[in-house]
Short mmCIF file of C-alpha atoms and ligand atoms in Angstrom, two decimals:
data_model
loop_
_atom_site.label_atom_id
_atom_site.label_comp_id
_atom_site.label_asym_id
_atom_site.label_seq_id
_atom_site.Cartn_x
_atom_site.Cartn_y
_atom_site.Cartn_z
CA UNK A 1 -113.85 -17.54 -2.86
CA UNK A 2 -113.27 -13.86 -3.44
CA UNK A 3 -109.66 -12.80 -3.60
CA UNK A 4 -108.95 -9.48 -1.56
CA UNK A 5 -105.94 -7.42 -1.34
CA UNK A 6 -105.53 -5.18 1.62
CA UNK A 7 -102.59 -2.53 1.46
CA UNK A 8 -101.27 -0.48 4.04
CA UNK A 9 -98.95 2.40 4.95
CA UNK A 10 -98.73 3.19 8.71
CA UNK A 11 -95.77 4.96 10.34
CA UNK A 12 -96.90 4.66 14.13
CA UNK A 13 -99.17 1.51 13.75
CA UNK A 14 -102.76 3.13 13.75
CA UNK A 15 -103.74 2.53 10.18
CA UNK A 16 -102.21 -0.94 10.51
CA UNK A 17 -104.80 -1.54 13.34
CA UNK A 18 -107.63 -0.77 11.10
CA UNK A 19 -106.13 -2.85 8.32
CA UNK A 20 -105.92 -5.88 10.79
CA UNK A 21 -109.33 -5.42 11.85
CA UNK A 22 -110.43 -5.28 8.23
CA UNK A 23 -108.33 -8.31 7.25
CA UNK A 24 -109.70 -10.35 10.32
CA UNK A 25 -113.33 -9.72 9.29
CA UNK A 26 -112.65 -10.41 5.54
CA UNK A 27 -111.16 -13.87 6.71
CA UNK A 28 -114.14 -14.63 9.01
CA UNK A 29 -116.30 -14.29 5.69
CA UNK A 30 -114.53 -17.12 4.16
CA UNK A 31 -112.55 -14.94 1.61
CA UNK A 32 -109.02 -15.18 0.68
CA UNK A 33 -107.14 -12.15 1.71
CA UNK A 34 -103.64 -10.78 1.08
CA UNK A 35 -102.14 -8.27 3.30
CA UNK A 36 -99.00 -6.07 2.14
CA UNK A 37 -97.26 -3.28 3.85
CA UNK A 38 -95.95 -0.37 1.74
CA UNK A 39 -92.85 -0.12 4.04
CA UNK A 40 -92.03 -3.83 3.97
CA UNK A 41 -93.29 -5.50 0.80
CA UNK A 42 -92.93 -5.18 -2.94
CA UNK A 43 -96.17 -3.89 -4.39
CA UNK A 44 -96.75 -3.74 -8.20
CA UNK A 45 -99.46 -2.03 -9.67
CA UNK A 46 -100.15 -4.94 -11.98
CA UNK A 47 -101.03 -7.20 -9.14
CA UNK A 48 -104.07 -5.31 -8.26
CA UNK A 49 -105.82 -6.71 -11.27
CA UNK A 50 -105.44 -10.24 -9.83
CA UNK A 51 -107.81 -9.45 -7.04
CA UNK A 52 -111.83 -8.86 -6.86
CA UNK A 53 -111.34 -6.24 -4.31
CA UNK A 54 -108.62 -3.97 -3.19
CA UNK A 55 -108.68 -1.84 0.08
CA UNK A 56 -105.97 0.87 0.59
CA UNK A 57 -104.85 2.18 3.75
CA UNK A 58 -102.84 5.33 4.10
CA UNK A 59 -101.71 7.42 7.14
CA UNK A 60 -101.57 11.38 6.52
CA UNK A 61 -98.21 13.24 7.19
CA UNK A 62 -96.63 16.20 5.79
CA UNK A 63 -99.73 18.42 5.09
CA UNK A 64 -101.82 15.29 4.25
CA UNK A 65 -99.73 14.15 1.28
CA UNK A 66 -99.41 10.63 -0.01
CA UNK A 67 -96.76 8.91 2.41
CA UNK A 68 -93.29 8.68 1.02
CA UNK A 69 -93.32 4.84 0.81
CA UNK A 70 -96.51 4.78 -1.26
CA UNK A 71 -95.73 7.68 -3.62
CA UNK A 72 -94.19 5.64 -6.55
CA UNK A 73 -97.13 3.19 -6.28
CA UNK A 74 -99.60 6.34 -6.43
CA UNK A 75 -97.78 7.42 -9.51
CA UNK A 76 -97.80 4.00 -11.27
CA UNK A 77 -101.41 3.54 -10.83
CA UNK A 78 -102.18 5.28 -14.04
CA UNK A 79 -100.46 2.64 -15.69
CA UNK A 80 -103.01 -0.14 -15.33
CA UNK A 81 -106.60 -0.09 -16.34
CA UNK A 82 -108.49 0.38 -13.03
CA UNK A 83 -111.77 0.62 -14.90
CA UNK A 84 -114.85 -0.81 -12.65
CA UNK A 85 -112.12 -2.27 -10.47
CA UNK A 86 -113.55 -2.57 -6.67
CA UNK A 87 -111.43 -0.49 -4.48
CA UNK A 88 -111.86 1.39 -1.01
CA UNK A 89 -109.62 3.72 0.97
CA UNK A 90 -109.20 4.16 4.70
CA UNK A 91 -106.88 5.20 7.15
CA UNK A 92 -105.85 7.07 10.36
CA UNK A 93 -105.24 10.91 10.78
CA UNK A 94 -105.61 13.66 13.51
CA UNK A 95 -108.20 16.61 13.20
CA UNK A 96 -105.60 19.01 15.02
CA UNK A 97 -104.12 19.20 11.39
CA UNK A 98 -105.73 21.64 8.74
CA UNK A 99 -106.30 18.79 6.50
CA UNK A 100 -107.96 15.74 8.32
CA UNK A 101 -106.84 12.38 6.45
CA UNK A 102 -106.05 14.20 3.21
CA UNK A 103 -103.97 11.44 1.78
CA UNK A 104 -107.28 9.26 2.08
CA UNK A 105 -108.72 11.90 -0.15
CA UNK A 106 -106.08 12.12 -2.55
CA UNK A 107 -105.73 8.35 -3.16
CA UNK A 108 -109.73 7.95 -3.24
CA UNK A 109 -110.03 10.98 -5.90
CA UNK A 110 -107.02 9.31 -7.85
CA UNK A 111 -108.60 5.63 -8.03
CA UNK A 112 -111.97 7.25 -9.14
CA UNK A 113 -110.46 9.39 -11.69
CA UNK A 114 -108.97 6.20 -12.94
CA UNK A 115 -112.24 4.45 -13.28
CA UNK A 116 -112.31 2.42 -9.97
CA UNK A 117 -115.56 1.95 -8.18
CA UNK A 118 -114.95 2.86 -4.43
CA UNK A 119 -116.50 1.57 -1.44
CA UNK A 120 -118.93 4.64 -0.66
CA UNK A 121 -117.36 5.61 2.51
CA UNK A 122 -113.92 6.98 2.70
CA UNK A 123 -112.98 5.40 6.26
CA UNK A 124 -111.22 7.82 8.51
CA UNK A 125 -110.28 7.28 12.22
CA UNK A 126 -108.90 9.92 14.64
CA UNK A 127 -105.43 8.49 15.85
CA UNK A 128 -105.64 5.16 17.33
CA UNK A 129 -108.70 3.35 16.48
CA UNK A 130 -110.96 2.42 19.71
CA UNK A 131 -113.66 -0.15 20.11
CA UNK A 132 -116.16 1.81 18.05
CA UNK A 133 -113.78 2.59 15.33
CA UNK A 134 -112.91 -1.08 14.95
CA UNK A 135 -116.71 -1.83 14.45
CA UNK A 136 -116.69 0.92 11.75
CA UNK A 137 -113.72 -0.84 10.23
CA UNK A 138 -115.59 -3.92 9.96
CA UNK A 139 -118.74 -2.47 8.58
CA UNK A 140 -116.46 -0.85 6.05
CA UNK A 141 -115.12 -4.43 5.13
CA UNK A 142 -118.79 -5.78 5.01
CA UNK A 143 -119.81 -3.16 2.52
CA UNK A 144 -116.77 -3.71 0.54
CA UNK A 145 -117.51 -7.29 0.38
CA UNK A 146 -121.11 -6.97 -0.49
CA UNK A 147 -120.00 -4.72 -3.46
CA UNK A 148 -118.33 -8.07 -4.97
CA UNK A 149 -121.54 -9.84 -4.56
CA UNK A 150 -123.38 -6.96 -6.23
CA UNK A 151 -121.17 -7.41 -9.53
CA UNK A 152 -121.40 -11.02 -9.68
C1 FMN B 201 -95.25 15.34 10.74
C2 FMN B 201 -96.71 14.89 10.98
C3 FMN B 201 -97.70 15.48 10.16
C4 FMN B 201 -98.83 15.00 10.18
N1 FMN B 201 -99.82 15.54 9.35
C5 FMN B 201 -101.22 15.32 9.19
C6 FMN B 201 -102.02 15.81 8.39
O1 FMN B 201 -101.76 16.71 7.57
N2 FMN B 201 -103.45 15.42 8.58
C7 FMN B 201 -103.86 14.42 9.34
O2 FMN B 201 -105.04 14.15 9.36
N3 FMN B 201 -102.88 13.89 10.30
C8 FMN B 201 -101.63 14.26 10.03
N4 FMN B 201 -100.94 13.79 11.05
C9 FMN B 201 -101.31 12.71 12.16
C10 FMN B 201 -101.04 11.16 11.57
O3 FMN B 201 -101.68 11.01 10.37
C11 FMN B 201 -101.72 10.52 12.79
O4 FMN B 201 -101.03 10.57 13.88
C12 FMN B 201 -101.96 9.01 12.28
O5 FMN B 201 -102.86 8.40 13.52
C13 FMN B 201 -100.84 8.17 12.09
O6 FMN B 201 -101.08 6.98 11.52
P1 FMN B 201 -100.16 5.81 11.60
O7 FMN B 201 -100.18 5.32 12.98
O8 FMN B 201 -101.00 4.69 10.63
O9 FMN B 201 -98.92 6.15 11.04
C14 FMN B 201 -99.57 14.13 11.08
C15 FMN B 201 -98.57 13.42 12.05
C16 FMN B 201 -97.12 13.84 11.97
C17 FMN B 201 -96.31 13.29 12.96
#
């Protein structure tokens, strides 16, 4: 059974809705999944190494920067060896802003720079996910799980 960690920062619940859809899909595929929130849970970068796959959701605020509650985590990522670790990024933003979903790009670029192998799609949703977006979340989760099979 694959062990998968889904992390999420969400101010108004949109990224969390995406995370829940991803978690539900992964569970239905008989994987072991742990969900943690940057707002409410203690998240240590070392624990990333305990999982076959880590998916990180961030909302974008304040010119698309990494959300405040995930900043320490972002800075500490360089303290662990993420070489060839399977990871993925997703989140909700609003295209009204100059930099749509920029925090997802920042997180994705940082993880890739540190050697992680990312799910090719960086999944971005406009505001609250609708039914089509939930299907996109499930497809994202499916691709991410398929990456685990490819390396085994
Ligand atoms: C003060 C503020 C700044 C924002 N800046 C951005 C931004 O730079 N880029 C973007 O894509 N969305 C931006 N947004 C929109 C949020 O990312 C969007 O509402 C998103 O759905 C929130 O996700 P959440 O419900 O998971 O917190 C901003 C929202 C607020 C309130």
